[in-house]
Amino acid sequence: MKFVVLLMSDGEDKSWDEQTPEEQAVAMQRHDDFDTACKERDGVTILAGEALDGVPTVARTRGGVRTVTEGPYAEAVEQLGGFYLVETPDLETLLELTELLPPYDL
């Protein structure tokens, strides 16, 4: 099964640039721990993963008309900061592994 893990911020979290080097190191270690645990688990593969940076841009085509919107474009408190595309045998395995990821409330 393939899953997308969205790394969401609540909008009040410190941005990466606002974090101290120590806070950044803790977060990166948690991502490294997640990567290692996925590699060590049978049937688990990280297919893609990326941190997202800058102003979100969304391109949509509806009714043959394309619109491009520079964000933030939704009335949402949460902001998408990155993602992982992970293949696991089941949801329970994914949920166990995501416990290793850093919380986004630093």
mmCIF file with all atom_site columns, C-alpha atoms in Angstrom:
data_model
loop_
_atom_site.group_PDB
_atom_site.id
_atom_site.type_symbol
_atom_site.label_atom_id
_atom_site.label_alt_id
_atom_site.label_comp_id
_atom_site.label_asym_id
_atom_site.label_entity_id
_atom_site.label_seq_id
_atom_site.pdbx_PDB_ins_code
_atom_site.Cartn_x
_atom_site.Cartn_y
_atom_site.Cartn_z
_atom_site.occupancy
_atom_site.B_iso_or_equiv
_atom_site.pdbx_formal_charge
_atom_site.auth_seq_id
_atom_site.auth_comp_id
_atom_site.auth_asym_id
_atom_site.auth_atom_id
_atom_site.pdbx_PDB_model_num
ATOM 1   C CA . MET A 1 1   ? 0.000   0.000  0.000   1.00 0.00 ? 1   MET A CA 1
ATOM 2   C CA . LYS A 1 2   ? 1.210   3.502  -0.767  1.00 0.00 ? 2   LYS A CA 1
ATOM 3   C CA . PHE A 1 3   ? 0.647   6.404  1.585   1.00 0.00 ? 3   PHE A CA 1
ATOM 4   C CA . VAL A 1 4   ? 1.434   10.104 1.475   1.00 0.00 ? 4   VAL A CA 1
ATOM 5   C CA . VAL A 1 5   ? 2.611   11.471 4.812   1.00 0.00 ? 5   VAL A CA 1
ATOM 6   C CA . LEU A 1 6   ? 2.016   15.225 4.888   1.00 0.00 ? 6   LEU A CA 1
ATOM 7   C CA . LEU A 1 7   ? 4.281   17.226 7.178   1.00 0.00 ? 7   LEU A CA 1
ATOM 8   C CA . MET A 1 8   ? 1.975   19.939 8.417   1.00 0.00 ? 8   MET A CA 1
ATOM 9   C CA . SER A 1 9   ? 2.631   23.021 10.499  1.00 0.00 ? 9   SER A CA 1
ATOM 10  C CA . ASP A 1 10  ? -0.087  24.667 12.553  1.00 0.00 ? 10  ASP A CA 1
ATOM 11  C CA . GLY A 1 11  ? 0.912   28.109 11.311  1.00 0.00 ? 11  GLY A CA 1
ATOM 12  C CA . GLU A 1 12  ? 2.258   29.084 14.719  1.00 0.00 ? 12  GLU A CA 1
ATOM 13  C CA . ASP A 1 13  ? 5.316   26.831 14.567  1.00 0.00 ? 13  ASP A CA 1
ATOM 14  C CA . LYS A 1 14  ? 8.689   28.439 14.078  1.00 0.00 ? 14  LYS A CA 1
ATOM 15  C CA . SER A 1 15  ? 9.837   28.389 10.489  1.00 0.00 ? 15  SER A CA 1
ATOM 16  C CA . TRP A 1 16  ? 13.053  26.490 9.781   1.00 0.00 ? 16  TRP A CA 1
ATOM 17  C CA . ASP A 1 17  ? 14.998  29.744 9.644   1.00 0.00 ? 17  ASP A CA 1
ATOM 18  C CA . GLU A 1 18  ? 13.594  30.838 13.021  1.00 0.00 ? 18  GLU A CA 1
ATOM 19  C CA . GLN A 1 19  ? 14.723  27.650 14.775  1.00 0.00 ? 19  GLN A CA 1
ATOM 20  C CA . THR A 1 20  ? 17.992  27.476 16.648  1.00 0.00 ? 20  THR A CA 1
ATOM 21  C CA . PRO A 1 21  ? 20.702  25.192 15.257  1.00 0.00 ? 21  PRO A CA 1
ATOM 22  C CA . GLU A 1 22  ? 19.942  22.821 18.149  1.00 0.00 ? 22  GLU A CA 1
ATOM 23  C CA . GLU A 1 23  ? 16.229  22.680 17.265  1.00 0.00 ? 23  GLU A CA 1
ATOM 24  C CA . GLN A 1 24  ? 17.095  22.076 13.609  1.00 0.00 ? 24  GLN A CA 1
ATOM 25  C CA . ALA A 1 25  ? 19.496  19.274 14.592  1.00 0.00 ? 25  ALA A CA 1
ATOM 26  C CA . VAL A 1 26  ? 16.818  17.569 16.705  1.00 0.00 ? 26  VAL A CA 1
ATOM 27  C CA . ALA A 1 27  ? 14.311  17.739 13.840  1.00 0.00 ? 27  ALA A CA 1
ATOM 28  C CA . MET A 1 28  ? 16.819  16.419 11.300  1.00 0.00 ? 28  MET A CA 1
ATOM 29  C CA . GLN A 1 29  ? 17.766  13.561 13.628  1.00 0.00 ? 29  GLN A CA 1
ATOM 30  C CA . ARG A 1 30  ? 14.105  12.559 13.858  1.00 0.00 ? 30  ARG A CA 1
ATOM 31  C CA . HIS A 1 31  ? 13.879  12.501 10.043  1.00 0.00 ? 31  HIS A CA 1
ATOM 32  C CA . ASP A 1 32  ? 17.082  10.430 9.915   1.00 0.00 ? 32  ASP A CA 1
ATOM 33  C CA . ASP A 1 33  ? 15.607  8.025  12.495  1.00 0.00 ? 33  ASP A CA 1
ATOM 34  C CA . PHE A 1 34  ? 12.450  7.689  10.371  1.00 0.00 ? 34  PHE A CA 1
ATOM 35  C CA . ASP A 1 35  ? 14.549  6.982  7.264   1.00 0.00 ? 35  ASP A CA 1
ATOM 36  C CA . THR A 1 36  ? 16.640  4.357  9.078   1.00 0.00 ? 36  THR A CA 1
ATOM 37  C CA . ALA A 1 37  ? 13.579  2.641  10.564  1.00 0.00 ? 37  ALA A CA 1
ATOM 38  C CA . CYS A 1 38  ? 11.923  2.480  7.147   1.00 0.00 ? 38  CYS A CA 1
ATOM 39  C CA . LYS A 1 39  ? 15.054  0.931  5.595   1.00 0.00 ? 39  LYS A CA 1
ATOM 40  C CA . GLU A 1 40  ? 15.247  -1.660 8.380   1.00 0.00 ? 40  GLU A CA 1
ATOM 41  C CA . ARG A 1 41  ? 11.579  -2.700 8.082   1.00 0.00 ? 41  ARG A CA 1
ATOM 42  C CA . ASP A 1 42  ? 10.683  -5.435 5.584   1.00 0.00 ? 42  ASP A CA 1
ATOM 43  C CA . GLY A 1 43  ? 8.258   -4.248 2.943   1.00 0.00 ? 43  GLY A CA 1
ATOM 44  C CA . VAL A 1 44  ? 8.741   -0.532 3.679   1.00 0.00 ? 44  VAL A CA 1
ATOM 45  C CA . THR A 1 45  ? 10.188  1.853  1.108   1.00 0.00 ? 45  THR A CA 1
ATOM 46  C CA . ILE A 1 46  ? 10.315  5.638  1.051   1.00 0.00 ? 46  ILE A CA 1
ATOM 47  C CA . LEU A 1 47  ? 9.488   6.302  -2.597  1.00 0.00 ? 47  LEU A CA 1
ATOM 48  C CA . ALA A 1 48  ? 9.841   10.086 -2.364  1.00 0.00 ? 48  ALA A CA 1
ATOM 49  C CA . GLY A 1 49  ? 10.201  12.806 0.202   1.00 0.00 ? 49  GLY A CA 1
ATOM 50  C CA . GLU A 1 50  ? 10.851  16.498 0.051   1.00 0.00 ? 50  GLU A CA 1
ATOM 51  C CA . ALA A 1 51  ? 10.750  19.614 2.158   1.00 0.00 ? 51  ALA A CA 1
ATOM 52  C CA . LEU A 1 52  ? 8.701   22.359 0.564   1.00 0.00 ? 52  LEU A CA 1
ATOM 53  C CA . ASP A 1 53  ? 9.910   25.924 0.668   1.00 0.00 ? 53  ASP A CA 1
ATOM 54  C CA . GLY A 1 54  ? 8.666   29.314 -0.303  1.00 0.00 ? 54  GLY A CA 1
ATOM 55  C CA . VAL A 1 55  ? 5.219   30.530 -1.216  1.00 0.00 ? 55  VAL A CA 1
ATOM 56  C CA . PRO A 1 56  ? 2.897   27.681 -2.221  1.00 0.00 ? 56  PRO A CA 1
ATOM 57  C CA . THR A 1 57  ? 1.700   27.858 -5.813  1.00 0.00 ? 57  THR A CA 1
ATOM 58  C CA . VAL A 1 58  ? -1.321  25.938 -7.067  1.00 0.00 ? 58  VAL A CA 1
ATOM 59  C CA . ALA A 1 59  ? -2.193  25.498 -10.748 1.00 0.00 ? 59  ALA A CA 1
ATOM 60  C CA . ARG A 1 60  ? -5.716  24.273 -11.520 1.00 0.00 ? 60  ARG A CA 1
ATOM 61  C CA . THR A 1 61  ? -7.550  23.673 -14.762 1.00 0.00 ? 61  THR A CA 1
ATOM 62  C CA . ARG A 1 62  ? -11.327 23.688 -14.535 1.00 0.00 ? 62  ARG A CA 1
ATOM 63  C CA . GLY A 1 63  ? -13.658 23.940 -17.477 1.00 0.00 ? 63  GLY A CA 1
ATOM 64  C CA . GLY A 1 64  ? -10.671 24.441 -19.747 1.00 0.00 ? 64  GLY A CA 1
ATOM 65  C CA . VAL A 1 65  ? -9.522  27.507 -17.815 1.00 0.00 ? 65  VAL A CA 1
ATOM 66  C CA . ARG A 1 66  ? -6.230  27.437 -15.938 1.00 0.00 ? 66  ARG A CA 1
ATOM 67  C CA . THR A 1 67  ? -5.728  29.500 -12.807 1.00 0.00 ? 67  THR A CA 1
ATOM 68  C CA . VAL A 1 68  ? -2.495  29.930 -10.899 1.00 0.00 ? 68  VAL A CA 1
ATOM 69  C CA . THR A 1 69  ? -2.762  30.991 -7.279  1.00 0.00 ? 69  THR A CA 1
ATOM 70  C CA . GLU A 1 70  ? 0.139   32.075 -5.082  1.00 0.00 ? 70  GLU A CA 1
ATOM 71  C CA . GLY A 1 71  ? -0.460  31.160 -1.456  1.00 0.00 ? 71  GLY A CA 1
ATOM 72  C CA . PRO A 1 72  ? -1.412  31.123 1.163   1.00 0.00 ? 72  PRO A CA 1
ATOM 73  C CA . TYR A 1 73  ? -4.603  30.572 -0.744  1.00 0.00 ? 73  TYR A CA 1
ATOM 74  C CA . ALA A 1 74  ? -6.825  28.770 1.725   1.00 0.00 ? 74  ALA A CA 1
ATOM 75  C CA . GLU A 1 75  ? -8.376  29.898 4.949   1.00 0.00 ? 75  GLU A CA 1
ATOM 76  C CA . ALA A 1 76  ? -6.458  27.277 6.834   1.00 0.00 ? 76  ALA A CA 1
ATOM 77  C CA . VAL A 1 77  ? -4.281  27.469 9.860   1.00 0.00 ? 77  VAL A CA 1
ATOM 78  C CA . GLU A 1 78  ? -2.121  24.525 8.785   1.00 0.00 ? 78  GLU A CA 1
ATOM 79  C CA . GLN A 1 79  ? 0.571   24.853 6.151   1.00 0.00 ? 79  GLN A CA 1
ATOM 80  C CA . LEU A 1 80  ? 2.192   22.021 4.220   1.00 0.00 ? 80  LEU A CA 1
ATOM 81  C CA . GLY A 1 81  ? 5.931   21.915 4.888   1.00 0.00 ? 81  GLY A CA 1
ATOM 82  C CA . GLY A 1 82  ? 6.888   18.684 3.170   1.00 0.00 ? 82  GLY A CA 1
ATOM 83  C CA . PHE A 1 83  ? 5.891   15.115 2.429   1.00 0.00 ? 83  PHE A CA 1
ATOM 84  C CA . TYR A 1 84  ? 6.937   11.490 2.227   1.00 0.00 ? 84  TYR A CA 1
ATOM 85  C CA . LEU A 1 85  ? 5.527   8.942  -0.197  1.00 0.00 ? 85  LEU A CA 1
ATOM 86  C CA . VAL A 1 86  ? 5.916   5.632  1.608   1.00 0.00 ? 86  VAL A CA 1
ATOM 87  C CA . GLU A 1 87  ? 5.059   2.077  0.607   1.00 0.00 ? 87  GLU A CA 1
ATOM 88  C CA . THR A 1 88  ? 4.243   -0.148 3.588   1.00 0.00 ? 88  THR A CA 1
ATOM 89  C CA . PRO A 1 89  ? 2.500   -3.486 4.051   1.00 0.00 ? 89  PRO A CA 1
ATOM 90  C CA . ASP A 1 90  ? -0.316  -1.837 6.032   1.00 0.00 ? 90  ASP A CA 1
ATOM 91  C CA . LEU A 1 91  ? -1.503  1.334  7.749   1.00 0.00 ? 91  LEU A CA 1
ATOM 92  C CA . GLU A 1 92  ? -0.482  0.127  11.214  1.00 0.00 ? 92  GLU A CA 1
ATOM 93  C CA . THR A 1 93  ? 3.158   -0.130 10.104  1.00 0.00 ? 93  THR A CA 1
ATOM 94  C CA . LEU A 1 94  ? 3.055   3.403  8.704   1.00 0.00 ? 94  LEU A CA 1
ATOM 95  C CA . LEU A 1 95  ? 1.497   4.800  11.875  1.00 0.00 ? 95  LEU A CA 1
ATOM 96  C CA . GLU A 1 96  ? 4.174   3.141  13.999  1.00 0.00 ? 96  GLU A CA 1
ATOM 97  C CA . LEU A 1 97  ? 6.958   4.558  11.831  1.00 0.00 ? 97  LEU A CA 1
ATOM 98  C CA . THR A 1 98  ? 5.559   8.097  11.748  1.00 0.00 ? 98  THR A CA 1
ATOM 99  C CA . GLU A 1 99  ? 5.890   8.253  15.541  1.00 0.00 ? 99  GLU A CA 1
ATOM 100 C CA . LEU A 1 100 ? 9.596   8.803  14.810  1.00 0.00 ? 100 LEU A CA 1
ATOM 101 C CA . LEU A 1 101 ? 8.991   12.017 12.869  1.00 0.00 ? 101 LEU A CA 1
ATOM 102 C CA . PRO A 1 102 ? 9.349   15.321 14.689  1.00 0.00 ? 102 PRO A CA 1
ATOM 103 C CA . PRO A 1 103 ? 6.253   17.063 15.943  1.00 0.00 ? 103 PRO A CA 1
ATOM 104 C CA . TYR A 1 104 ? 5.669   20.326 14.192  1.00 0.00 ? 104 TYR A CA 1
ATOM 105 C CA . ASP A 1 105 ? 5.125   22.328 17.343  1.00 0.00 ? 105 ASP A CA 1
ATOM 106 C CA . LEU A 1 106 ? 8.730   23.188 18.198  1.00 0.00 ? 106 LEU A CA 1
#
